[in-house]
């Protein structure tokens, strides 16, 4: 009687081991495939770095009587001043 149940149990055990082994192989293959595709995507994707604007001190503005004097600390902004490419903003209202 013990032999009657041993054969189906052995077949079931062999099937379970085979299914576990085949699933592990399948998961490894899929993981490898997705890692390869991700590496390929990283090669072909362009990452744009965000440009952040920041304030930089390039000159000082003085008022002498009725005349405005601008003293530049950086000569590269002189052309922008001559072209009129600047903005006036009030920090403190009087």
mmCIF file of N, CA and C in Angstrom:
data_model
loop_
_atom_site.group_PDB
_atom_site.id
_atom_site.type_symbol
_atom_site.label_atom_id
_atom_site.label_comp_id
_atom_site.label_asym_id
_atom_site.label_seq_id
_atom_site.Cartn_x
_atom_site.Cartn_y
_atom_site.Cartn_z
ATOM 1 N N UNK A 1 0.825 -1.187 0.000
ATOM 2 C CA UNK A 1 0.000 0.000 0.000
ATOM 3 C C UNK A 1 0.872 1.255 0.000
ATOM 4 N N UNK A 2 1.991 1.220 0.671
ATOM 5 C CA UNK A 2 2.865 2.373 0.725
ATOM 6 C C UNK A 2 3.487 2.665 -0.630
ATOM 7 N N UNK A 3 3.683 1.641 -1.437
ATOM 8 C CA UNK A 3 4.265 1.808 -2.754
ATOM 9 C C UNK A 3 3.297 2.467 -3.723
ATOM 10 N N UNK A 4 2.001 2.280 -3.488
ATOM 11 C CA UNK A 4 0.995 2.860 -4.371
ATOM 12 C C UNK A 4 1.038 4.401 -4.326
ATOM 13 N N UNK A 5 1.275 4.977 -3.169
ATOM 14 C CA UNK A 5 1.310 6.442 -3.038
ATOM 15 C C UNK A 5 2.691 7.025 -3.321
ATOM 16 N N UNK A 6 3.706 6.192 -3.281
ATOM 17 C CA UNK A 6 5.066 6.666 -3.477
ATOM 18 C C UNK A 6 5.320 7.105 -4.930
ATOM 19 N N UNK A 7 4.769 6.395 -5.896
ATOM 20 C CA UNK A 7 4.985 6.726 -7.312
ATOM 21 C C UNK A 7 4.344 8.076 -7.666
ATOM 22 N N UNK A 8 3.066 8.345 -7.360
ATOM 23 C CA UNK A 8 2.514 9.676 -7.680
ATOM 24 C C UNK A 8 3.200 10.808 -6.906
ATOM 25 N N UNK A 9 3.574 10.540 -5.666
ATOM 26 C CA UNK A 9 4.277 11.564 -4.893
ATOM 27 C C UNK A 9 5.639 11.872 -5.516
ATOM 28 N N UNK A 10 6.349 10.867 -5.989
ATOM 29 C CA UNK A 10 7.640 11.066 -6.653
ATOM 30 C C UNK A 10 7.484 11.867 -7.945
ATOM 31 N N UNK A 11 6.435 11.540 -8.733
ATOM 32 C CA UNK A 11 6.179 12.288 -9.967
ATOM 33 C C UNK A 11 5.855 13.743 -9.641
ATOM 34 N N UNK A 12 5.042 13.965 -8.629
ATOM 35 C CA UNK A 12 4.685 15.321 -8.208
ATOM 36 C C UNK A 12 5.917 16.088 -7.741
ATOM 37 N N UNK A 13 6.785 15.442 -6.988
ATOM 38 C CA UNK A 13 7.999 16.083 -6.501
ATOM 39 C C UNK A 13 8.923 16.455 -7.673
ATOM 40 N N UNK A 14 9.072 15.571 -8.642
ATOM 41 C CA UNK A 14 9.897 15.856 -9.816
ATOM 42 C C UNK A 14 9.315 17.015 -10.612
ATOM 43 N N UNK A 15 7.978 17.074 -10.767
ATOM 44 C CA UNK A 15 7.334 18.174 -11.501
ATOM 45 C C UNK A 15 7.540 19.509 -10.779
ATOM 46 N N UNK A 16 7.422 19.500 -9.465
ATOM 47 C CA UNK A 16 7.605 20.735 -8.697
ATOM 48 C C UNK A 16 9.037 21.235 -8.830
ATOM 49 N N UNK A 17 10.003 20.349 -8.716
ATOM 50 C CA UNK A 17 11.408 20.744 -8.856
ATOM 51 C C UNK A 17 11.670 21.288 -10.255
ATOM 52 N N UNK A 18 11.140 20.629 -11.298
ATOM 53 C CA UNK A 18 11.318 21.098 -12.665
ATOM 54 C C UNK A 18 10.685 22.480 -12.871
ATOM 55 N N UNK A 19 9.490 22.688 -12.341
ATOM 56 C CA UNK A 19 8.819 23.979 -12.507
ATOM 57 C C UNK A 19 9.560 25.099 -11.787
ATOM 58 N N UNK A 20 10.081 24.816 -10.602
ATOM 59 C CA UNK A 20 10.850 25.821 -9.870
ATOM 60 C C UNK A 20 12.121 26.166 -10.638
ATOM 61 N N UNK A 21 12.800 25.154 -11.164
ATOM 62 C CA UNK A 21 14.028 25.375 -11.921
ATOM 63 C C UNK A 21 13.750 26.167 -13.204
ATOM 64 N N UNK A 22 12.701 25.808 -13.935
ATOM 65 C CA UNK A 22 12.402 26.512 -15.184
ATOM 66 C C UNK A 22 11.956 27.953 -14.912
ATOM 67 N N UNK A 23 11.242 28.190 -13.827
ATOM 68 C CA UNK A 23 10.839 29.553 -13.500
ATOM 69 C C UNK A 23 12.050 30.404 -13.151
ATOM 70 N N UNK A 24 12.989 29.853 -12.383
ATOM 71 C CA UNK A 24 14.199 30.604 -12.049
ATOM 72 C C UNK A 24 14.986 30.963 -13.305
ATOM 73 N N UNK A 25 15.117 30.039 -14.233
ATOM 74 C CA UNK A 25 15.805 30.332 -15.487
ATOM 75 C C UNK A 25 15.078 31.407 -16.278
ATOM 76 N N UNK A 26 13.766 31.333 -16.321
ATOM 77 C CA UNK A 26 12.968 32.323 -17.039
ATOM 78 C C UNK A 26 13.149 33.707 -16.420
ATOM 79 N N UNK A 27 13.116 33.796 -15.092
ATOM 80 C CA UNK A 27 13.297 35.083 -14.413
ATOM 81 C C UNK A 27 14.690 35.655 -14.669
ATOM 82 N N UNK A 28 15.714 34.813 -14.673
ATOM 83 C CA UNK A 28 17.071 35.278 -14.959
ATOM 84 C C UNK A 28 17.177 35.808 -16.385
ATOM 85 N N UNK A 29 16.565 35.092 -17.330
ATOM 86 C CA UNK A 29 16.603 35.537 -18.727
ATOM 87 C C UNK A 29 15.888 36.874 -18.904
ATOM 88 N N UNK A 30 14.735 37.035 -18.309
ATOM 89 C CA UNK A 30 13.969 38.277 -18.423
ATOM 90 C C UNK A 30 14.727 39.419 -17.755
ATOM 91 N N UNK A 31 15.313 39.174 -16.590
ATOM 92 C CA UNK A 31 16.080 40.212 -15.897
ATOM 93 C C UNK A 31 17.274 40.642 -16.738
ATOM 94 N N UNK A 32 17.965 39.681 -17.328
ATOM 95 C CA UNK A 32 19.116 39.994 -18.186
ATOM 96 C C UNK A 32 18.669 40.794 -19.404
ATOM 97 N N UNK A 33 17.564 40.424 -20.000
ATOM 98 C CA UNK A 33 17.050 41.133 -21.174
ATOM 99 C C UNK A 33 16.709 42.579 -20.834
ATOM 100 N N UNK A 34 16.022 42.791 -19.726
ATOM 101 C CA UNK A 34 15.656 44.149 -19.331
ATOM 102 C C UNK A 34 16.870 44.985 -18.939
ATOM 103 N N UNK A 35 17.883 44.368 -18.328
ATOM 104 C CA UNK A 35 19.101 45.101 -18.001
ATOM 105 C C UNK A 35 19.834 45.518 -19.269
ATOM 106 N N UNK A 36 19.879 44.657 -20.277
ATOM 107 C CA UNK A 36 20.502 45.006 -21.554
ATOM 108 C C UNK A 36 19.743 46.152 -22.230
ATOM 109 N N UNK A 37 18.423 46.074 -22.219
ATOM 110 C CA UNK A 37 17.633 47.135 -22.828
ATOM 111 C C UNK A 37 17.807 48.453 -22.075
ATOM 112 N N UNK A 38 17.914 48.391 -20.756
ATOM 113 C CA UNK A 38 18.122 49.598 -19.964
ATOM 114 C C UNK A 38 19.481 50.219 -20.268
ATOM 115 N N UNK A 39 20.524 49.386 -20.375
ATOM 116 C CA UNK A 39 21.853 49.897 -20.729
ATOM 117 C C UNK A 39 21.840 50.524 -22.118
ATOM 118 N N UNK A 40 21.139 49.900 -23.052
ATOM 119 C CA UNK A 40 21.024 50.451 -24.400
ATOM 120 C C UNK A 40 20.272 51.781 -24.376
ATOM 121 N N UNK A 41 19.225 51.857 -23.576
ATOM 122 C CA UNK A 41 18.455 53.094 -23.459
ATOM 123 C C UNK A 41 19.316 54.207 -22.874
ATOM 124 N N UNK A 42 20.152 53.874 -21.865
ATOM 125 C CA UNK A 42 21.021 54.877 -21.252
ATOM 126 C C UNK A 42 22.024 55.421 -22.263
ATOM 127 N N UNK A 43 22.491 54.572 -23.180
ATOM 128 C CA UNK A 43 23.440 55.027 -24.193
ATOM 129 C C UNK A 43 22.793 56.011 -25.156
ATOM 130 N N UNK A 44 21.546 55.748 -25.524
ATOM 131 C CA UNK A 44 20.892 56.537 -26.557
ATOM 132 C C UNK A 44 20.065 57.700 -26.031
ATOM 133 N N UNK A 45 19.806 57.731 -24.753
ATOM 134 C CA UNK A 45 19.000 58.827 -24.215
ATOM 135 C C UNK A 45 19.884 60.038 -23.972
ATOM 136 N N UNK A 46 19.294 61.197 -24.157
ATOM 137 C CA UNK A 46 20.029 62.426 -23.891
ATOM 138 C C UNK A 46 19.496 63.023 -22.602
ATOM 139 N N UNK A 47 20.400 63.325 -21.731
ATOM 140 C CA UNK A 47 20.020 63.912 -20.456
ATOM 141 C C UNK A 47 20.378 65.387 -20.518
ATOM 142 N N UNK A 48 19.367 66.210 -20.428
ATOM 143 C CA UNK A 48 19.597 67.643 -20.462
ATOM 144 C C UNK A 48 19.742 68.154 -19.040
ATOM 145 N N UNK A 49 20.829 68.818 -18.833
ATOM 146 C CA UNK A 49 21.057 69.381 -17.506
ATOM 147 C C UNK A 49 20.269 70.677 -17.388
ATOM 148 N N UNK A 50 19.669 70.843 -16.235
ATOM 149 C CA UNK A 50 18.876 72.039 -16.001
ATOM 150 C C UNK A 50 19.802 73.242 -15.842
ATOM 151 N N UNK A 51 19.466 74.277 -16.554
ATOM 152 C CA UNK A 51 20.237 75.504 -16.424
ATOM 153 C C UNK A 51 19.541 76.384 -15.401
ATOM 154 N N UNK A 52 20.255 76.667 -14.362
ATOM 155 C CA UNK A 52 19.690 77.524 -13.330
ATOM 156 C C UNK A 52 20.325 78.894 -13.450
ATOM 157 N N UNK A 53 19.490 79.882 -13.414
ATOM 158 C CA UNK A 53 20.015 81.235 -13.470
ATOM 159 C C UNK A 53 20.325 81.709 -12.048
ATOM 160 N N UNK A 54 21.361 82.478 -11.932
ATOM 161 C CA UNK A 54 21.745 82.993 -10.629
ATOM 162 C C UNK A 54 22.221 84.426 -10.794
ATOM 163 N N UNK A 55 22.106 85.141 -9.731
ATOM 164 C CA UNK A 55 22.553 86.533 -9.743
ATOM 165 C C UNK A 55 24.051 86.573 -9.500
ATOM 166 N N UNK A 56 24.698 87.488 -10.201
ATOM 167 C CA UNK A 56 26.127 87.657 -10.046
ATOM 168 C C UNK A 56 26.423 89.152 -10.012
ATOM 169 N N UNK A 57 27.220 89.550 -9.071
ATOM 170 C CA UNK A 57 27.578 90.962 -8.943
ATOM 171 C C UNK A 57 28.611 91.312 -10.012
ATOM 172 N N UNK A 58 28.220 92.196 -10.944
ATOM 173 C CA UNK A 58 29.122 92.578 -12.025
ATOM 174 C C UNK A 58 29.410 94.068 -12.035
ATOM 175 N N UNK A 59 28.727 94.815 -11.211
ATOM 176 C CA UNK A 59 28.975 96.253 -11.184
ATOM 177 C C UNK A 59 28.203 96.931 -10.077
ATOM 178 N N UNK A 60 28.531 98.189 -9.876
ATOM 179 C CA UNK A 60 27.875 99.005 -8.855
ATOM 180 C C UNK A 60 27.279 100.235 -9.518
ATOM 181 N N UNK A 61 26.128 100.660 -9.032
ATOM 182 C CA UNK A 61 25.452 101.841 -9.577
ATOM 183 C C UNK A 61 25.423 102.908 -8.489
ATOM 184 N N UNK A 62 25.898 104.093 -8.859
ATOM 185 C CA UNK A 62 25.919 105.222 -7.937
ATOM 186 C C UNK A 62 25.154 106.389 -8.535
ATOM 187 N N UNK A 63 24.599 107.199 -7.665
ATOM 188 C CA UNK A 63 23.956 108.441 -8.088
ATOM 189 C C UNK A 63 24.762 109.598 -7.504
ATOM 190 N N UNK A 64 25.267 110.438 -8.400
ATOM 191 C CA UNK A 64 25.998 111.633 -7.998
ATOM 192 C C UNK A 64 25.241 112.829 -8.552
ATOM 193 N N UNK A 65 24.666 113.611 -7.664
ATOM 194 C CA UNK A 65 23.789 114.721 -8.045
ATOM 195 C C UNK A 65 22.672 114.182 -8.947
ATOM 196 N N UNK A 66 22.682 114.546 -10.213
ATOM 197 C CA UNK A 66 21.623 114.081 -11.114
ATOM 198 C C UNK A 66 22.162 113.105 -12.157
ATOM 199 N N UNK A 67 23.339 112.592 -11.908
ATOM 200 C CA UNK A 67 23.982 111.714 -12.869
ATOM 201 C C UNK A 67 24.125 110.311 -12.274
ATOM 202 N N UNK A 68 23.893 109.272 -13.088
ATOM 203 C CA UNK A 68 24.037 107.874 -12.664
ATOM 204 C C UNK A 68 25.394 107.369 -13.143
ATOM 205 N N UNK A 69 26.167 106.835 -12.230
ATOM 206 C CA UNK A 69 27.482 106.262 -12.557
ATOM 207 C C UNK A 69 27.425 104.754 -12.335
ATOM 208 N N UNK A 70 27.927 104.004 -13.305
ATOM 209 C CA UNK A 70 27.986 102.545 -13.199
ATOM 210 C C UNK A 70 29.450 102.141 -13.241
ATOM 211 N N UNK A 71 29.891 101.461 -12.186
ATOM 212 C CA UNK A 71 31.261 100.956 -12.127
ATOM 213 C C UNK A 71 31.189 99.435 -12.313
ATOM 214 N N UNK A 72 31.818 98.953 -13.381
ATOM 215 C CA UNK A 72 31.766 97.531 -13.711
ATOM 216 C C UNK A 72 32.888 96.764 -13.034
ATOM 217 N N UNK A 73 32.532 95.624 -12.459
ATOM 218 C CA UNK A 73 33.523 94.722 -11.894
ATOM 219 C C UNK A 73 33.922 93.656 -12.911
ATOM 220 N N UNK A 74 33.051 93.430 -13.896
ATOM 221 C CA UNK A 74 33.278 92.440 -14.938
ATOM 222 C C UNK A 74 33.034 93.112 -16.282
ATOM 223 N N UNK A 75 34.035 93.164 -17.119
ATOM 224 C CA UNK A 75 33.937 93.902 -18.377
ATOM 225 C C UNK A 75 33.082 93.203 -19.426
ATOM 226 N N UNK A 76 32.689 91.948 -19.197
ATOM 227 C CA UNK A 76 31.919 91.214 -20.203
ATOM 228 C C UNK A 76 30.490 91.717 -20.326
ATOM 229 N N UNK A 77 29.981 92.454 -19.360
ATOM 230 C CA UNK A 77 28.607 92.950 -19.416
ATOM 231 C C UNK A 77 28.516 94.340 -20.031
ATOM 232 N N UNK A 78 29.634 94.884 -20.413
ATOM 233 C CA UNK A 78 29.630 96.230 -20.968
ATOM 234 C C UNK A 78 28.836 96.289 -22.274
ATOM 235 N N UNK A 79 28.953 95.271 -23.111
ATOM 236 C CA UNK A 79 28.213 95.272 -24.376
ATOM 237 C C UNK A 79 26.707 95.179 -24.131
ATOM 238 N N UNK A 80 26.292 94.422 -23.122
ATOM 239 C CA UNK A 80 24.866 94.329 -22.811
ATOM 240 C C UNK A 80 24.332 95.661 -22.310
ATOM 241 N N UNK A 81 25.130 96.403 -21.563
ATOM 242 C CA UNK A 81 24.717 97.732 -21.103
ATOM 243 C C UNK A 81 24.608 98.709 -22.266
ATOM 244 N N UNK A 82 25.543 98.633 -23.195
ATOM 245 C CA UNK A 82 25.503 99.526 -24.344
ATOM 246 C C UNK A 82 24.306 99.247 -25.253
ATOM 247 N N UNK A 83 23.918 97.980 -25.346
ATOM 248 C CA UNK A 83 22.759 97.621 -26.163
ATOM 249 C C UNK A 83 21.445 97.876 -25.439
ATOM 250 N N UNK A 84 21.510 98.154 -24.156
ATOM 251 C CA UNK A 84 20.300 98.411 -23.379
ATOM 252 C C UNK A 84 19.609 97.142 -22.920
ATOM 253 N N UNK A 85 20.347 96.056 -22.770
ATOM 254 C CA UNK A 85 19.788 94.783 -22.343
ATOM 255 C C UNK A 85 19.899 94.647 -20.826
ATOM 256 N N UNK A 86 19.110 95.424 -20.123
ATOM 257 C CA UNK A 86 19.114 95.321 -18.670
ATOM 258 C C UNK A 86 17.705 95.590 -18.162
ATOM 259 N N UNK A 87 17.523 95.259 -16.924
ATOM 260 C CA UNK A 87 16.214 95.367 -16.293
ATOM 261 C C UNK A 87 16.377 96.134 -14.998
ATOM 262 N N UNK A 88 15.421 97.004 -14.708
ATOM 263 C CA UNK A 88 15.476 97.800 -13.503
ATOM 264 C C UNK A 88 14.404 97.287 -12.546
ATOM 265 N N UNK A 89 14.806 96.990 -11.317
ATOM 266 C CA UNK A 89 13.839 96.546 -10.308
ATOM 267 C C UNK A 89 14.150 97.261 -9.000
ATOM 268 N N UNK A 90 13.086 97.544 -8.254
ATOM 269 C CA UNK A 90 13.218 98.239 -6.978
ATOM 270 C C UNK A 90 13.282 97.242 -5.844
ATOM 271 N N UNK A 91 14.309 97.360 -5.030
ATOM 272 C CA UNK A 91 14.409 96.532 -3.850
ATOM 273 C C UNK A 91 13.663 97.170 -2.690
ATOM 274 N N UNK A 92 13.816 98.475 -2.585
ATOM 275 C CA UNK A 92 13.198 99.185 -1.478
ATOM 276 C C UNK A 92 12.566 100.447 -2.041
ATOM 277 N N UNK A 93 11.287 100.637 -1.778
ATOM 278 C CA UNK A 93 10.593 101.840 -2.212
ATOM 279 C C UNK A 93 10.715 102.914 -1.145
ATOM 280 N N UNK A 94 11.016 104.121 -1.551
ATOM 281 C CA UNK A 94 11.134 105.245 -0.623
ATOM 282 C C UNK A 94 9.873 106.087 -0.648
#
